[in-house]
Short mmCIF file of C-alpha atoms in Angstrom, two decimals:
data_model
loop_
_atom_site.label_atom_id
_atom_site.label_comp_id
_atom_site.label_asym_id
_atom_site.label_seq_id
_atom_site.Cartn_x
_atom_site.Cartn_y
_atom_site.Cartn_z
CA MET P 5 -22.68 -0.81 -11.15
CA ASP P 6 -20.78 2.26 -12.10
CA VAL P 7 -19.82 3.43 -15.36
CA PRO P 8 -15.68 4.00 -16.16
CA THR P 9 -15.81 8.07 -17.42
CA LEU P 10 -14.41 8.56 -20.66
CA ASP P 11 -11.37 9.60 -18.94
CA VAL P 12 -10.86 6.68 -17.93
CA VAL P 13 -11.16 4.32 -20.68
CA SER P 14 -9.87 6.51 -23.62
CA ALA P 15 -6.13 6.93 -24.23
CA HIS P 16 -3.56 8.57 -21.41
CA PRO P 17 -0.71 10.18 -23.15
CA GLU P 18 1.90 8.46 -21.78
CA LEU P 19 0.19 5.13 -20.70
CA HIS P 20 -1.26 1.92 -22.69
CA ILE P 21 -3.32 -0.63 -21.49
CA ALA P 22 -1.96 -3.94 -21.41
CA GLN P 23 -4.02 -7.01 -21.48
CA ILE P 24 -3.21 -11.11 -20.09
CA ASN P 25 -6.09 -13.56 -20.03
CA ILE P 26 -5.50 -17.09 -19.78
CA GLY P 27 -7.49 -20.01 -20.41
CA VAL P 28 -7.43 -23.62 -20.26
CA MET P 29 -7.87 -25.66 -23.68
CA ILE P 30 -10.60 -28.02 -23.75
CA ALA P 31 -7.74 -30.37 -25.56
CA PRO P 32 -4.46 -29.97 -27.04
CA THR P 33 -3.96 -27.58 -29.92
CA ASP P 34 -3.62 -30.64 -32.65
CA ASP P 35 -6.96 -32.53 -31.17
CA PRO P 36 -9.74 -32.06 -33.73
CA ALA P 37 -12.04 -30.60 -31.13
CA VAL P 38 -10.28 -27.10 -30.99
CA ALA P 39 -9.29 -27.19 -35.13
CA GLU P 40 -11.71 -24.30 -35.89
CA PHE P 41 -10.75 -22.06 -33.26
CA MET P 42 -6.71 -22.90 -34.18
CA ASP P 43 -7.58 -22.81 -37.62
CA ASN P 44 -9.16 -19.48 -37.21
CA LEU P 45 -6.39 -18.04 -35.00
CA ASP P 46 -4.06 -16.40 -36.99
CA ARG P 47 -7.38 -14.97 -38.76
CA ILE P 48 -8.15 -13.40 -35.28
CA ASN P 49 -5.13 -12.21 -34.67
CA ALA P 50 -4.02 -10.79 -38.44
CA LEU P 51 -7.47 -8.62 -36.89
CA ALA P 52 -5.17 -7.56 -33.61
CA ASP P 53 -2.39 -6.73 -35.31
CA GLU P 54 -4.23 -4.10 -37.74
CA ALA P 55 -6.74 -2.69 -35.27
CA ASP P 56 -7.13 0.76 -33.81
CA GLY P 57 -4.83 1.53 -31.26
CA PHE P 58 -2.80 -1.97 -31.09
CA VAL P 59 0.78 -0.90 -29.90
CA TRP P 60 1.44 -5.18 -29.39
CA ARG P 61 1.12 -8.74 -28.18
CA LEU P 62 2.46 -11.59 -27.00
CA GLN P 63 3.90 -14.07 -29.74
CA SER P 64 5.90 -16.55 -30.35
CA ASP P 65 7.96 -17.08 -33.79
CA GLN P 66 4.72 -19.57 -34.99
CA GLY P 67 2.84 -16.05 -35.23
CA ASN P 68 0.68 -16.44 -31.83
CA ALA P 69 1.26 -17.70 -27.92
CA THR P 70 -0.37 -21.09 -27.83
CA ASP P 71 3.42 -22.67 -28.01
CA ILE P 72 3.97 -20.41 -24.83
CA GLN P 73 4.58 -22.09 -21.73
CA VAL P 74 4.16 -20.45 -18.66
CA PHE P 75 2.33 -22.70 -16.71
CA PRO P 76 2.87 -26.86 -16.30
CA ASP P 77 -0.75 -27.60 -17.58
CA PRO P 78 -0.03 -27.36 -21.68
CA LEU P 79 -3.25 -26.86 -21.60
CA GLN P 80 -3.20 -23.73 -19.81
CA LEU P 81 -2.60 -21.21 -22.90
CA VAL P 82 -1.75 -17.14 -22.53
CA ASN P 83 -2.41 -14.68 -24.37
CA MET P 84 -1.11 -10.72 -23.52
CA SER P 85 -1.24 -7.54 -25.64
CA VAL P 86 -0.67 -3.76 -25.54
CA TRP P 87 -3.16 -1.32 -26.56
CA GLU P 88 -3.66 2.65 -26.86
CA SER P 89 -6.66 2.69 -24.40
CA VAL P 90 -9.05 0.89 -22.28
CA GLU P 91 -11.97 1.51 -25.66
CA ALA P 92 -9.61 0.44 -29.07
CA LEU P 93 -8.96 -2.80 -26.61
CA LYS P 94 -12.83 -2.89 -26.26
CA ALA P 95 -13.04 -2.40 -29.88
CA TYR P 96 -11.42 -4.91 -30.71
CA VAL P 97 -12.83 -8.06 -27.95
CA TYR P 98 -16.58 -6.92 -28.72
CA ARG P 99 -16.73 -4.98 -32.13
CA SER P 100 -15.06 -6.85 -34.38
CA ASP P 101 -15.18 -10.24 -35.77
CA HIS P 102 -12.61 -11.64 -32.40
CA VAL P 103 -16.25 -11.08 -31.22
CA GLY P 104 -18.17 -14.37 -32.76
CA PHE P 105 -14.95 -16.14 -31.06
CA PHE P 106 -15.50 -14.66 -27.87
CA ARG P 107 -19.06 -15.41 -27.70
CA ARG P 108 -17.97 -19.14 -28.92
CA ARG P 109 -14.64 -19.55 -26.34
CA ALA P 110 -16.61 -22.51 -23.99
CA ALA P 111 -16.37 -24.93 -27.03
CA TRP P 112 -12.94 -24.52 -26.68
CA PHE P 113 -11.98 -23.60 -22.83
CA VAL P 114 -13.22 -24.89 -19.77
CA PRO P 115 -15.71 -22.83 -19.11
CA ASP P 116 -14.77 -21.30 -15.46
CA ALA P 117 -10.95 -21.40 -16.00
CA LYS P 118 -10.51 -17.91 -18.32
CA GLN P 119 -8.53 -15.37 -15.86
CA VAL P 120 -7.93 -11.54 -17.26
CA ALA P 121 -6.23 -9.07 -16.13
CA LEU P 122 -6.13 -5.37 -17.50
CA TRP P 123 -3.60 -2.82 -16.53
CA TRP P 124 -1.77 0.80 -17.18
CA VAL P 125 1.96 0.76 -18.65
CA PRO P 126 4.18 3.97 -19.52
CA VAL P 127 4.19 4.10 -23.17
CA GLY P 128 6.88 2.08 -24.99
CA THR P 129 6.55 -0.23 -22.38
CA ILE P 130 6.35 -4.36 -23.26
CA PRO P 131 4.83 -6.45 -20.00
CA ASP P 132 6.81 -8.78 -18.33
CA LEU P 133 5.20 -11.88 -18.93
CA ASP P 134 5.13 -13.25 -15.05
CA ASP P 135 4.48 -10.03 -13.70
CA ALA P 136 1.19 -9.99 -15.69
CA VAL P 137 0.44 -13.93 -14.24
CA ARG P 138 0.95 -12.03 -10.62
CA ARG P 139 -1.47 -9.47 -11.67
CA VAL P 140 -4.07 -12.07 -12.47
CA GLU P 141 -3.35 -14.13 -8.92
CA TYR P 142 -3.55 -9.98 -7.64
CA LEU P 143 -6.42 -9.33 -8.88
CA GLU P 144 -8.24 -12.47 -7.63
CA GLU P 145 -6.69 -12.05 -4.02
CA HIS P 146 -7.79 -8.78 -3.57
CA GLY P 147 -9.88 -7.23 -6.08
CA PRO P 148 -9.78 -4.01 -8.42
CA THR P 149 -7.06 -1.71 -8.12
CA PRO P 150 -4.93 0.50 -9.91
CA HIS P 151 -2.17 -2.39 -9.83
CA ALA P 152 -5.18 -4.96 -11.44
CA PHE P 153 -8.41 -4.99 -13.26
CA GLY P 154 -10.60 -6.10 -15.66
CA PHE P 155 -13.26 -4.53 -17.99
CA ALA P 156 -16.42 -4.54 -15.35
CA SER P 157 -13.96 -2.69 -12.96
CA ILE P 158 -11.40 0.00 -15.50
CA GLN P 159 -10.01 1.69 -12.99
CA PRO P 160 -7.78 5.15 -13.40
CA PRO P 161 -3.78 4.63 -12.86
CA GLY P 162 -4.46 6.74 -10.10
CA ASN P 163 -0.39 7.19 -8.09
CA HIS P 164 -0.28 3.21 -8.25
CA PRO P 165 3.17 2.51 -8.74
CA LEU P 166 3.71 1.37 -12.38
#
């Protein structure tokens, strides 16, 4: 597997990295089966908010995105955020207290139902949720390109329209 060069994952002066992940919970958010996840959601979101390189995250008035319904299935949840660089996002996901919850995601989410996409956005841009969902679909249909990619296939911004 090719490892992205540093210039691909480090900060770009005019670009940030957006991410969306979509998961299907094993039970409704008020079910005891997912209580540990829900009880820690504010703490884990606060870690993101305070992380180096954090820019923005999707949230409702409740401070998280669990009540933002994008899909007909109420168990299908969406999370979206913007970071200064891929490295900043990776540091939060894999090197903060978030990683413990990431490793245990199968306890709360249907294992093979997770969908993730990353893409470059101009600095100051808040991604559109519908566009973000389309990027996940694009990635699944076409594979990684600068339009949508995953952590295992970081793409340089290239000349792809932002």
